[in-house]
């Protein structure tokens, strides 16, 4: 298979294909061992089946981001966490501060919470 055909197949998979490619390259293996290791890594304690589920969820999320934009999605998620889960703004801010995400993203999410007051 030529490089162009391989790239076409990865592009057809979209974001999950790119994530799988990166996970496979980070595994240090080649071929089927790289695929198995990458899926097991992505799946965490659920193993390869969990990895396949993660890729499916990534497909849904990436399609949603493409259709609606990141900001509108996280704004709605924050609002529902307050309305349906009963979390207070202080609880949401505390959870965000404990997540392993960049400082910039934390500040953006906290700013969104405070602007919804």
JSON list of C-alpha atoms in Angstrom, two decimals, residues 6-117:
[
{"chain": "A", "resi": 6, "resn": "UNK", "atom": "CA", "xyz": [-2.56, 4.98, 3.84]},
{"chain": "A", "resi": 7, "resn": "UNK", "atom": "CA", "xyz": [-3.08, 8.70, 4.46]},
{"chain": "A", "resi": 8, "resn": "UNK", "atom": "CA", "xyz": [-6.48, 8.51, 2.71]},
{"chain": "A", "resi": 9, "resn": "UNK", "atom": "CA", "xyz": [-7.54, 5.71, 5.07]},
{"chain": "A", "resi": 10, "resn": "UNK", "atom": "CA", "xyz": [-6.41, 7.63, 8.18]},
{"chain": "A", "resi": 11, "resn": "UNK", "atom": "CA", "xyz": [-8.17, 10.78, 6.94]},
{"chain": "A", "resi": 12, "resn": "UNK", "atom": "CA", "xyz": [-11.35, 8.74, 6.47]},
{"chain": "A", "resi": 13, "resn": "UNK", "atom": "CA", "xyz": [-11.17, 7.79, 10.15]},
{"chain": "A", "resi": 14, "resn": "UNK", "atom": "CA", "xyz": [-10.84, 11.46, 11.13]},
{"chain": "A", "resi": 15, "resn": "UNK", "atom": "CA", "xyz": [-9.65, 12.51, 14.58]},
{"chain": "A", "resi": 16, "resn": "UNK", "atom": "CA", "xyz": [-9.85, 8.97, 16.04]},
{"chain": "A", "resi": 17, "resn": "UNK", "atom": "CA", "xyz": [-7.55, 7.77, 13.25]},
{"chain": "A", "resi": 18, "resn": "UNK", "atom": "CA", "xyz": [-5.03, 10.45, 14.09]},
{"chain": "A", "resi": 19, "resn": "UNK", "atom": "CA", "xyz": [-5.20, 9.65, 17.82]},
{"chain": "A", "resi": 20, "resn": "UNK", "atom": "CA", "xyz": [-4.71, 5.96, 17.07]},
{"chain": "A", "resi": 21, "resn": "UNK", "atom": "CA", "xyz": [-1.73, 6.74, 14.82]},
{"chain": "A", "resi": 22, "resn": "UNK", "atom": "CA", "xyz": [-0.11, 8.83, 17.56]},
{"chain": "A", "resi": 23, "resn": "UNK", "atom": "CA", "xyz": [-0.78, 6.15, 20.19]},
{"chain": "A", "resi": 24, "resn": "UNK", "atom": "CA", "xyz": [0.69, 3.49, 17.91]},
{"chain": "A", "resi": 25, "resn": "UNK", "atom": "CA", "xyz": [3.83, 5.54, 17.28]},
{"chain": "A", "resi": 26, "resn": "UNK", "atom": "CA", "xyz": [4.24, 6.17, 21.01]},
{"chain": "A", "resi": 27, "resn": "UNK", "atom": "CA", "xyz": [3.98, 2.45, 21.78]},
{"chain": "A", "resi": 28, "resn": "UNK", "atom": "CA", "xyz": [7.45, 1.67, 20.49]},
{"chain": "A", "resi": 29, "resn": "UNK", "atom": "CA", "xyz": [6.14, -1.36, 18.59]},
{"chain": "A", "resi": 30, "resn": "UNK", "atom": "CA", "xyz": [5.30, -1.98, 14.96]},
{"chain": "A", "resi": 31, "resn": "UNK", "atom": "CA", "xyz": [2.42, -3.67, 13.14]},
{"chain": "A", "resi": 32, "resn": "UNK", "atom": "CA", "xyz": [-0.22, -5.58, 15.05]},
{"chain": "A", "resi": 33, "resn": "UNK", "atom": "CA", "xyz": [1.69, -5.24, 18.32]},
{"chain": "A", "resi": 34, "resn": "UNK", "atom": "CA", "xyz": [1.57, -1.45, 17.97]},
{"chain": "A", "resi": 35, "resn": "UNK", "atom": "CA", "xyz": [-2.19, -1.55, 17.32]},
{"chain": "A", "resi": 36, "resn": "UNK", "atom": "CA", "xyz": [-2.85, -3.86, 20.26]},
{"chain": "A", "resi": 37, "resn": "UNK", "atom": "CA", "xyz": [-0.69, -1.81, 22.61]},
{"chain": "A", "resi": 38, "resn": "UNK", "atom": "CA", "xyz": [-2.22, 1.49, 21.46]},
{"chain": "A", "resi": 39, "resn": "UNK", "atom": "CA", "xyz": [-5.80, 0.26, 21.91]},
{"chain": "A", "resi": 40, "resn": "UNK", "atom": "CA", "xyz": [-4.97, -1.19, 25.33]},
{"chain": "A", "resi": 41, "resn": "UNK", "atom": "CA", "xyz": [-3.33, 2.09, 26.36]},
{"chain": "A", "resi": 42, "resn": "UNK", "atom": "CA", "xyz": [-6.30, 4.18, 25.19]},
{"chain": "A", "resi": 43, "resn": "UNK", "atom": "CA", "xyz": [-8.70, 1.82, 26.96]},
{"chain": "A", "resi": 44, "resn": "UNK", "atom": "CA", "xyz": [-6.93, 2.02, 30.30]},
{"chain": "A", "resi": 45, "resn": "UNK", "atom": "CA", "xyz": [-8.29, -0.57, 32.71]},
{"chain": "A", "resi": 46, "resn": "UNK", "atom": "CA", "xyz": [-10.84, -1.73, 30.12]},
{"chain": "A", "resi": 47, "resn": "UNK", "atom": "CA", "xyz": [-8.12, -2.84, 27.69]},
{"chain": "A", "resi": 48, "resn": "UNK", "atom": "CA", "xyz": [-8.53, -3.04, 23.94]},
{"chain": "A", "resi": 49, "resn": "UNK", "atom": "CA", "xyz": [-12.32, -2.92, 24.01]},
{"chain": "A", "resi": 50, "resn": "UNK", "atom": "CA", "xyz": [-12.12, 0.22, 26.10]},
{"chain": "A", "resi": 51, "resn": "UNK", "atom": "CA", "xyz": [-9.70, 1.67, 23.54]},
{"chain": "A", "resi": 52, "resn": "UNK", "atom": "CA", "xyz": [-12.17, 1.00, 20.75]},
{"chain": "A", "resi": 53, "resn": "UNK", "atom": "CA", "xyz": [-14.88, 2.70, 22.83]},
{"chain": "A", "resi": 54, "resn": "UNK", "atom": "CA", "xyz": [-12.61, 5.70, 23.44]},
{"chain": "A", "resi": 55, "resn": "UNK", "atom": "CA", "xyz": [-12.07, 6.06, 19.69]},
{"chain": "A", "resi": 56, "resn": "UNK", "atom": "CA", "xyz": [-15.84, 5.90, 19.13]},
{"chain": "A", "resi": 57, "resn": "UNK", "atom": "CA", "xyz": [-16.43, 8.59, 21.73]},
{"chain": "A", "resi": 58, "resn": "UNK", "atom": "CA", "xyz": [-13.69, 10.70, 20.12]},
{"chain": "A", "resi": 59, "resn": "UNK", "atom": "CA", "xyz": [-15.52, 10.41, 16.81]},
{"chain": "A", "resi": 60, "resn": "UNK", "atom": "CA", "xyz": [-18.73, 11.71, 18.37]},
{"chain": "A", "resi": 61, "resn": "UNK", "atom": "CA", "xyz": [-17.01, 14.54, 20.22]},
{"chain": "A", "resi": 62, "resn": "UNK", "atom": "CA", "xyz": [-14.95, 15.65, 17.23]},
{"chain": "A", "resi": 63, "resn": "UNK", "atom": "CA", "xyz": [-18.06, 15.70, 15.04]},
{"chain": "A", "resi": 64, "resn": "UNK", "atom": "CA", "xyz": [-19.87, 17.78, 17.66]},
{"chain": "A", "resi": 65, "resn": "UNK", "atom": "CA", "xyz": [-16.97, 20.23, 17.92]},
{"chain": "A", "resi": 66, "resn": "UNK", "atom": "CA", "xyz": [-16.89, 20.55, 14.14]},
{"chain": "A", "resi": 67, "resn": "UNK", "atom": "CA", "xyz": [-20.65, 21.22, 14.01]},
{"chain": "A", "resi": 68, "resn": "UNK", "atom": "CA", "xyz": [-21.14, 23.47, 17.05]},
{"chain": "A", "resi": 69, "resn": "UNK", "atom": "CA", "xyz": [-17.73, 24.71, 18.16]},
{"chain": "A", "resi": 70, "resn": "UNK", "atom": "CA", "xyz": [-15.81, 23.96, 21.33]},
{"chain": "A", "resi": 71, "resn": "UNK", "atom": "CA", "xyz": [-17.02, 27.01, 23.23]},
{"chain": "A", "resi": 72, "resn": "UNK", "atom": "CA", "xyz": [-20.73, 26.36, 22.77]},
{"chain": "A", "resi": 73, "resn": "UNK", "atom": "CA", "xyz": [-20.31, 22.71, 23.83]},
{"chain": "A", "resi": 74, "resn": "UNK", "atom": "CA", "xyz": [-18.38, 23.38, 27.02]},
{"chain": "A", "resi": 75, "resn": "UNK", "atom": "CA", "xyz": [-20.73, 26.23, 27.87]},
{"chain": "A", "resi": 76, "resn": "UNK", "atom": "CA", "xyz": [-23.74, 23.90, 27.66]},
{"chain": "A", "resi": 77, "resn": "UNK", "atom": "CA", "xyz": [-21.92, 21.15, 29.61]},
{"chain": "A", "resi": 78, "resn": "UNK", "atom": "CA", "xyz": [-21.06, 23.58, 32.42]},
{"chain": "A", "resi": 79, "resn": "UNK", "atom": "CA", "xyz": [-24.67, 24.80, 32.53]},
{"chain": "A", "resi": 80, "resn": "UNK", "atom": "CA", "xyz": [-26.05, 21.26, 32.74]},
{"chain": "A", "resi": 81, "resn": "UNK", "atom": "CA", "xyz": [-23.57, 20.31, 35.46]},
{"chain": "A", "resi": 82, "resn": "UNK", "atom": "CA", "xyz": [-25.04, 23.16, 37.48]},
{"chain": "A", "resi": 83, "resn": "UNK", "atom": "CA", "xyz": [-28.69, 22.55, 36.59]},
{"chain": "A", "resi": 84, "resn": "UNK", "atom": "CA", "xyz": [-28.98, 18.76, 36.43]},
{"chain": "A", "resi": 85, "resn": "UNK", "atom": "CA", "xyz": [-26.11, 17.57, 38.64]},
{"chain": "A", "resi": 86, "resn": "UNK", "atom": "CA", "xyz": [-26.69, 20.27, 41.24]},
{"chain": "A", "resi": 87, "resn": "UNK", "atom": "CA", "xyz": [-23.06, 21.37, 41.36]},
{"chain": "A", "resi": 88, "resn": "UNK", "atom": "CA", "xyz": [-22.40, 24.86, 42.66]},
{"chain": "A", "resi": 89, "resn": "UNK", "atom": "CA", "xyz": [-20.12, 27.26, 40.83]},
{"chain": "A", "resi": 90, "resn": "UNK", "atom": "CA", "xyz": [-17.51, 26.87, 43.57]},
{"chain": "A", "resi": 91, "resn": "UNK", "atom": "CA", "xyz": [-17.64, 23.07, 43.24]},
{"chain": "A", "resi": 92, "resn": "UNK", "atom": "CA", "xyz": [-17.21, 23.32, 39.45]},
{"chain": "A", "resi": 93, "resn": "UNK", "atom": "CA", "xyz": [-14.25, 25.67, 39.85]},
{"chain": "A", "resi": 94, "resn": "UNK", "atom": "CA", "xyz": [-12.67, 23.32, 42.39]},
{"chain": "A", "resi": 95, "resn": "UNK", "atom": "CA", "xyz": [-13.11, 20.34, 40.02]},
{"chain": "A", "resi": 96, "resn": "UNK", "atom": "CA", "xyz": [-11.64, 22.31, 37.11]},
{"chain": "A", "resi": 97, "resn": "UNK", "atom": "CA", "xyz": [-8.62, 23.33, 39.19]},
{"chain": "A", "resi": 98, "resn": "UNK", "atom": "CA", "xyz": [-7.97, 19.65, 40.01]},
{"chain": "A", "resi": 99, "resn": "UNK", "atom": "CA", "xyz": [-8.13, 18.46, 36.38]},
{"chain": "A", "resi": 100, "resn": "UNK", "atom": "CA", "xyz": [-4.83, 17.78, 34.60]},
{"chain": "A", "resi": 101, "resn": "UNK", "atom": "CA", "xyz": [-5.43, 20.43, 31.91]},
{"chain": "A", "resi": 102, "resn": "UNK", "atom": "CA", "xyz": [-3.51, 23.54, 30.92]},
{"chain": "A", "resi": 103, "resn": "UNK", "atom": "CA", "xyz": [-3.72, 26.68, 33.01]},
{"chain": "A", "resi": 104, "resn": "UNK", "atom": "CA", "xyz": [-5.10, 28.56, 30.00]},
{"chain": "A", "resi": 105, "resn": "UNK", "atom": "CA", "xyz": [-8.00, 26.12, 29.59]},
{"chain": "A", "resi": 106, "resn": "UNK", "atom": "CA", "xyz": [-8.71, 26.21, 33.33]},
{"chain": "A", "resi": 107, "resn": "UNK", "atom": "CA", "xyz": [-8.90, 30.01, 33.24]},
{"chain": "A", "resi": 108, "resn": "UNK", "atom": "CA", "xyz": [-11.17, 29.91, 30.19]},
{"chain": "A", "resi": 109, "resn": "UNK", "atom": "CA", "xyz": [-13.58, 27.46, 31.83]},
{"chain": "A", "resi": 110, "resn": "UNK", "atom": "CA", "xyz": [-13.60, 29.39, 35.11]},
{"chain": "A", "resi": 111, "resn": "UNK", "atom": "CA", "xyz": [-14.24, 32.63, 33.22]},
{"chain": "A", "resi": 112, "resn": "UNK", "atom": "CA", "xyz": [-17.20, 30.98, 31.46]},
{"chain": "A", "resi": 113, "resn": "UNK", "atom": "CA", "xyz": [-18.64, 29.83, 34.81]},
{"chain": "A", "resi": 114, "resn": "UNK", "atom": "CA", "xyz": [-18.28, 33.31, 36.29]},
{"chain": "A", "resi": 115, "resn": "UNK", "atom": "CA", "xyz": [-19.85, 34.96, 33.23]},
{"chain": "A", "resi": 116, "resn": "UNK", "atom": "CA", "xyz": [-22.93, 32.70, 33.56]},
{"chain": "A", "resi": 117, "resn": "UNK", "atom": "CA", "xyz": [-23.75, 34.12, 36.99]}
]
